[in-house]
Every structure is written in C-alpha cells, then in structure tokens.
Amino acid sequence: MYGDPATVRKILTELGDTWAIVGLSSNPGRAAHGVAAVLQRFGKRIVPVHPKAETVHGEPGYPSLSAIPFPVDVVDVFVNSSLAGAVADEAVAIGAKAVWFQLDVIDEDACTRTRAAGLDMVMDRCPAIELNSPHLR
C-alpha cells in the first residue's frame, strides 16, 4: 500500500492547505483540472504548476515549484512516473511538508528519498477520492 490511512488523513487534514498541483493546466479534460476543483471545494488553495504557467480556477500558475514565491504545504503530482521523481526532489528542495503522487504515478525510489528527507508521501491515490471517503469524516 502506498498510503496508509493515517498518512492520508494527516496530509489531507493537518499539514496545511496550500497544494501545488504539478501538471495542472487549463484543459478541463485532464484529471488534474477536476481534482483541483475538488481540492478548492474542500478549502485548499491550489497552485497550478505547468510549463505554460496558466491561471486555472482563478489561481495564477507557475512554471516550476521553485518559482512559487510562497510556502507550499503539499505537492500533488500529475506527471508520468518517469518524471515524478524529479518533482519529488524539487518538493523536498522547496521545503514542502508532503508529496502526493496521483493514481498510476509510482516511483519507489522517489518515495524512499522523500520519506528519508522527512516528508510524508502517498502514491497511487487520489486526494479527491480520499476527501470524499467516509473514513476521513
């Protein structure tokens, strides 16, 4: 299992409400777009991170995590598994508290590095699904 219930709950309810969403664009057909909307409904501040640095759901975008000029609590990763490790490393470098790899995003080495750096980590799960689950309420 890539995210025990206690870690999922901690990330969603205790670690802060600023979520950088890597891979979030203005394309409403992409999963990141819908998940970002759910996170906003649950009171999270979303920060789009995409090379195009587009404004999404009313929030300005940034081309990278390091370009964000304020603290980020959680980094939610919507990129291919082959790219996810570098994103996790950047999350550690900017001082994030947790990294969340979305469904089908798995990188065991990145998970090990991220946890060794003291961050909480979840892989292959979706916060929009978890926020709506009865065990979280």
PDB file of C-alpha atoms in Angstrom:
ATOM      1  CA  MET A   1       0.000   0.000   0.000  1.00  0.00           C
ATOM      2  CA  TYR A   2       1.319   3.401  -0.975  1.00  0.00           C
ATOM      3  CA  GLY A   3      -0.539   5.485   1.568  1.00  0.00           C
ATOM      4  CA  ASP A   4      -1.735   4.165   4.889  1.00  0.00           C
ATOM      5  CA  PRO A   5      -4.957   5.740   6.203  1.00  0.00           C
ATOM      6  CA  ALA A   6      -3.144   7.668   8.948  1.00  0.00           C
ATOM      7  CA  THR A   7      -0.780   9.322   6.454  1.00  0.00           C
ATOM      8  CA  VAL A   8      -3.616  10.105   4.042  1.00  0.00           C
ATOM      9  CA  ARG A   9      -5.623  11.692   6.865  1.00  0.00           C
ATOM     10  CA  LYS A  10      -2.605  13.660   8.120  1.00  0.00           C
ATOM     11  CA  ILE A  11      -1.848  15.108   4.685  1.00  0.00           C
ATOM     12  CA  LEU A  12      -5.463  15.991   3.993  1.00  0.00           C
ATOM     13  CA  THR A  13      -6.335  17.450   7.391  1.00  0.00           C
ATOM     14  CA  GLU A  14      -3.203  18.503   9.293  1.00  0.00           C
ATOM     15  CA  LEU A  15      -0.337  19.562   7.050  1.00  0.00           C
ATOM     16  CA  GLY A  16      -1.759  22.762   5.592  1.00  0.00           C
ATOM     17  CA  ASP A  17      -3.982  23.970   2.826  1.00  0.00           C
ATOM     18  CA  THR A  18      -1.618  25.173   0.096  1.00  0.00           C
ATOM     19  CA  TRP A  19      -1.379  22.492  -2.581  1.00  0.00           C
ATOM     20  CA  ALA A  20       0.895  22.890  -5.602  1.00  0.00           C
ATOM     21  CA  ILE A  21      -0.528  20.754  -8.393  1.00  0.00           C
ATOM     22  CA  VAL A  22       2.204  19.784 -10.836  1.00  0.00           C
ATOM     23  CA  GLY A  23       0.791  19.153 -14.299  1.00  0.00           C
ATOM     24  CA  LEU A  24      -2.318  21.303 -13.794  1.00  0.00           C
ATOM     25  CA  SER A  25      -3.325  23.177 -16.939  1.00  0.00           C
ATOM     26  CA  SER A  26      -6.446  24.960 -18.121  1.00  0.00           C
ATOM     27  CA  ASN A  27      -7.563  21.840 -20.033  1.00  0.00           C
ATOM     28  CA  PRO A  28     -10.849  20.761 -18.385  1.00  0.00           C
ATOM     29  CA  GLY A  29     -10.498  17.302 -19.922  1.00  0.00           C
ATOM     30  CA  ARG A  30      -7.483  16.458 -17.781  1.00  0.00           C
ATOM     31  CA  ALA A  31      -7.881  14.732 -14.416  1.00  0.00           C
ATOM     32  CA  ALA A  32      -5.805  17.389 -12.654  1.00  0.00           C
ATOM     33  CA  HIS A  33      -8.391  20.031 -13.560  1.00  0.00           C
ATOM     34  CA  GLY A  34     -11.213  18.163 -11.812  1.00  0.00           C
ATOM     35  CA  VAL A  35      -9.129  17.201  -8.792  1.00  0.00           C
ATOM     36  CA  ALA A  36      -8.056  20.827  -8.354  1.00  0.00           C
ATOM     37  CA  ALA A  37     -11.715  21.883  -8.294  1.00  0.00           C
ATOM     38  CA  VAL A  38     -12.470  19.306  -5.593  1.00  0.00           C
ATOM     39  CA  LEU A  39      -9.498  20.455  -3.522  1.00  0.00           C
ATOM     40  CA  GLN A  40     -10.783  24.033  -3.739  1.00  0.00           C
ATOM     41  CA  ARG A  41     -14.254  22.947  -2.624  1.00  0.00           C
ATOM     42  CA  PHE A  42     -12.626  21.411   0.450  1.00  0.00           C
ATOM     43  CA  GLY A  43     -10.848  24.668   1.286  1.00  0.00           C
ATOM     44  CA  LYS A  44      -7.449  24.024  -0.243  1.00  0.00           C
ATOM     45  CA  ARG A  45      -5.563  26.772  -2.044  1.00  0.00           C
ATOM     46  CA  ILE A  46      -4.408  25.315  -5.332  1.00  0.00           C
ATOM     47  CA  VAL A  47      -1.252  26.447  -7.092  1.00  0.00           C
ATOM     48  CA  PRO A  48      -1.031  25.377 -10.754  1.00  0.00           C
ATOM     49  CA  VAL A  49       2.459  24.245 -11.780  1.00  0.00           C
ATOM     50  CA  HIS A  50       2.896  23.744 -15.512  1.00  0.00           C
ATOM     51  CA  PRO A  51       5.448  24.912 -18.101  1.00  0.00           C
ATOM     52  CA  LYS A  52       2.773  27.223 -19.574  1.00  0.00           C
ATOM     53  CA  ALA A  53       2.147  28.796 -16.122  1.00  0.00           C
ATOM     54  CA  GLU A  54      -1.559  29.249 -16.849  1.00  0.00           C
ATOM     55  CA  THR A  55      -4.192  30.645 -14.491  1.00  0.00           C
ATOM     56  CA  VAL A  56      -6.501  27.782 -13.501  1.00  0.00           C
ATOM     57  CA  HIS A  57      -9.620  28.013 -11.317  1.00  0.00           C
ATOM     58  CA  GLY A  58      -8.732  31.648 -10.632  1.00  0.00           C
ATOM     59  CA  GLU A  59      -5.235  30.867  -9.332  1.00  0.00           C
ATOM     60  CA  PRO A  60      -2.091  32.049 -11.146  1.00  0.00           C
ATOM     61  CA  GLY A  61       0.237  29.347 -12.396  1.00  0.00           C
ATOM     62  CA  TYR A  62       3.983  28.933 -12.095  1.00  0.00           C
ATOM     63  CA  PRO A  63       6.404  27.132 -14.429  1.00  0.00           C
ATOM     64  CA  SER A  64       8.056  25.154 -11.607  1.00  0.00           C
ATOM     65  CA  LEU A  65       7.834  24.541  -7.885  1.00  0.00           C
ATOM     66  CA  SER A  66      10.907  26.690  -7.287  1.00  0.00           C
ATOM     67  CA  ALA A  67       9.181  29.651  -8.994  1.00  0.00           C
ATOM     68  CA  ILE A  68       6.387  29.746  -6.386  1.00  0.00           C
ATOM     69  CA  PRO A  69       7.105  32.782  -4.154  1.00  0.00           C
ATOM     70  CA  PHE A  70       5.378  31.470  -1.019  1.00  0.00           C
ATOM     71  CA  PRO A  71       5.443  28.277   1.071  1.00  0.00           C
ATOM     72  CA  VAL A  72       3.758  25.142  -0.273  1.00  0.00           C
ATOM     73  CA  ASP A  73       2.405  22.505   2.094  1.00  0.00           C
ATOM     74  CA  VAL A  74       1.650  19.620  -0.274  1.00  0.00           C
ATOM     75  CA  VAL A  75       2.874  18.855  -3.792  1.00  0.00           C
ATOM     76  CA  ASP A  76       0.299  16.870  -5.786  1.00  0.00           C
ATOM     77  CA  VAL A  77       1.915  15.229  -8.816  1.00  0.00           C
ATOM     78  CA  PHE A  78       0.065  14.634 -12.104  1.00  0.00           C
ATOM     79  CA  VAL A  79       3.006  13.718 -14.316  1.00  0.00           C
ATOM     80  CA  ASN A  80       4.269  10.453 -15.740  1.00  0.00           C
ATOM     81  CA  SER A  81       6.026   8.180 -13.257  1.00  0.00           C
ATOM     82  CA  SER A  82       9.294   8.618 -15.163  1.00  0.00           C
ATOM     83  CA  LEU A  83       9.200  12.357 -14.345  1.00  0.00           C
ATOM     84  CA  ALA A  84       7.734  12.156 -10.856  1.00  0.00           C
ATOM     85  CA  GLY A  85      10.985  11.517  -9.002  1.00  0.00           C
ATOM     86  CA  ALA A  86      12.451  14.837 -10.097  1.00  0.00           C
ATOM     87  CA  VAL A  87       9.273  16.585  -8.926  1.00  0.00           C
ATOM     88  CA  ALA A  88       9.522  14.875  -5.536  1.00  0.00           C
ATOM     89  CA  ASP A  89      13.141  16.001  -5.235  1.00  0.00           C
ATOM     90  CA  GLU A  90      12.098  19.574  -6.037  1.00  0.00           C
ATOM     91  CA  ALA A  91       9.338  19.331  -3.407  1.00  0.00           C
ATOM     92  CA  VAL A  92      11.970  18.409  -0.835  1.00  0.00           C
ATOM     93  CA  ALA A  93      14.169  21.297  -2.003  1.00  0.00           C
ATOM     94  CA  ILE A  94      11.399  23.908  -1.583  1.00  0.00           C
ATOM     95  CA  GLY A  95      10.508  22.697   1.909  1.00  0.00           C
ATOM     96  CA  ALA A  96       7.115  21.123   1.224  1.00  0.00           C
ATOM     97  CA  LYS A  97       5.639  19.001   4.010  1.00  0.00           C
ATOM     98  CA  ALA A  98       4.268  16.207   1.833  1.00  0.00           C
ATOM     99  CA  VAL A  99       4.224  14.775  -1.674  1.00  0.00           C
ATOM    100  CA  TRP A 100       1.201  13.076  -3.210  1.00  0.00           C
ATOM    101  CA  PHE A 101       1.614  11.006  -6.393  1.00  0.00           C
ATOM    102  CA  GLN A 102      -1.699  10.575  -8.192  1.00  0.00           C
ATOM    103  CA  LEU A 103      -3.291   7.346  -9.398  1.00  0.00           C
ATOM    104  CA  ASP A 104      -0.858   5.308 -11.519  1.00  0.00           C
ATOM    105  CA  VAL A 105       2.081   7.546 -10.572  1.00  0.00           C
ATOM    106  CA  ILE A 106       4.561   5.265  -8.812  1.00  0.00           C
ATOM    107  CA  ASP A 107       8.279   5.699  -8.150  1.00  0.00           C
ATOM    108  CA  GLU A 108       9.565   3.604  -5.253  1.00  0.00           C
ATOM    109  CA  ASP A 109      12.983   5.288  -5.207  1.00  0.00           C
ATOM    110  CA  ALA A 110      11.426   8.749  -5.075  1.00  0.00           C
ATOM    111  CA  CYS A 111       9.177   7.611  -2.244  1.00  0.00           C
ATOM    112  CA  THR A 112      12.165   6.343  -0.280  1.00  0.00           C
ATOM    113  CA  ARG A 113      14.116   9.587  -0.844  1.00  0.00           C
ATOM    114  CA  THR A 114      11.140  11.769   0.033  1.00  0.00           C
ATOM    115  CA  ARG A 115      10.378   9.923   3.247  1.00  0.00           C
ATOM    116  CA  ALA A 116      14.078   9.880   4.180  1.00  0.00           C
ATOM    117  CA  ALA A 117      14.030  13.680   3.857  1.00  0.00           C
ATOM    118  CA  GLY A 118      11.230  13.781   6.452  1.00  0.00           C
ATOM    119  CA  LEU A 119       8.240  14.408   4.208  1.00  0.00           C
ATOM    120  CA  ASP A 120       5.026  12.435   4.243  1.00  0.00           C
ATOM    121  CA  MET A 121       4.386  10.611   0.976  1.00  0.00           C
ATOM    122  CA  VAL A 122       1.424   8.952  -0.731  1.00  0.00           C
ATOM    123  CA  MET A 123       1.495   7.224  -4.131  1.00  0.00           C
ATOM    124  CA  ASP A 124      -1.122   5.845  -6.486  1.00  0.00           C
ATOM    125  CA  ARG A 125      -4.016   7.518  -4.663  1.00  0.00           C
ATOM    126  CA  CYS A 126      -6.293  10.467  -5.425  1.00  0.00           C
ATOM    127  CA  PRO A 127      -6.996  13.167  -2.825  1.00  0.00           C
ATOM    128  CA  ALA A 128     -10.367  13.950  -4.430  1.00  0.00           C
ATOM    129  CA  ILE A 129     -11.456  10.363  -3.800  1.00  0.00           C
ATOM    130  CA  GLU A 130      -9.984  10.332  -0.299  1.00  0.00           C
ATOM    131  CA  LEU A 131     -11.614  13.651   0.670  1.00  0.00           C
ATOM    132  CA  ASN A 132     -14.995  12.153  -0.167  1.00  0.00           C
ATOM    133  CA  SER A 133     -14.431   8.886   1.693  1.00  0.00           C
ATOM    134  CA  PRO A 134     -16.382   8.205   4.897  1.00  0.00           C
ATOM    135  CA  HIS A 135     -13.253   7.292   6.917  1.00  0.00           C
ATOM    136  CA  LEU A 136     -11.980  10.868   6.618  1.00  0.00           C
ATOM    137  CA  ARG A 137     -15.050  12.453   8.162  1.00  0.00           C
TER     138      ARG A 137
END
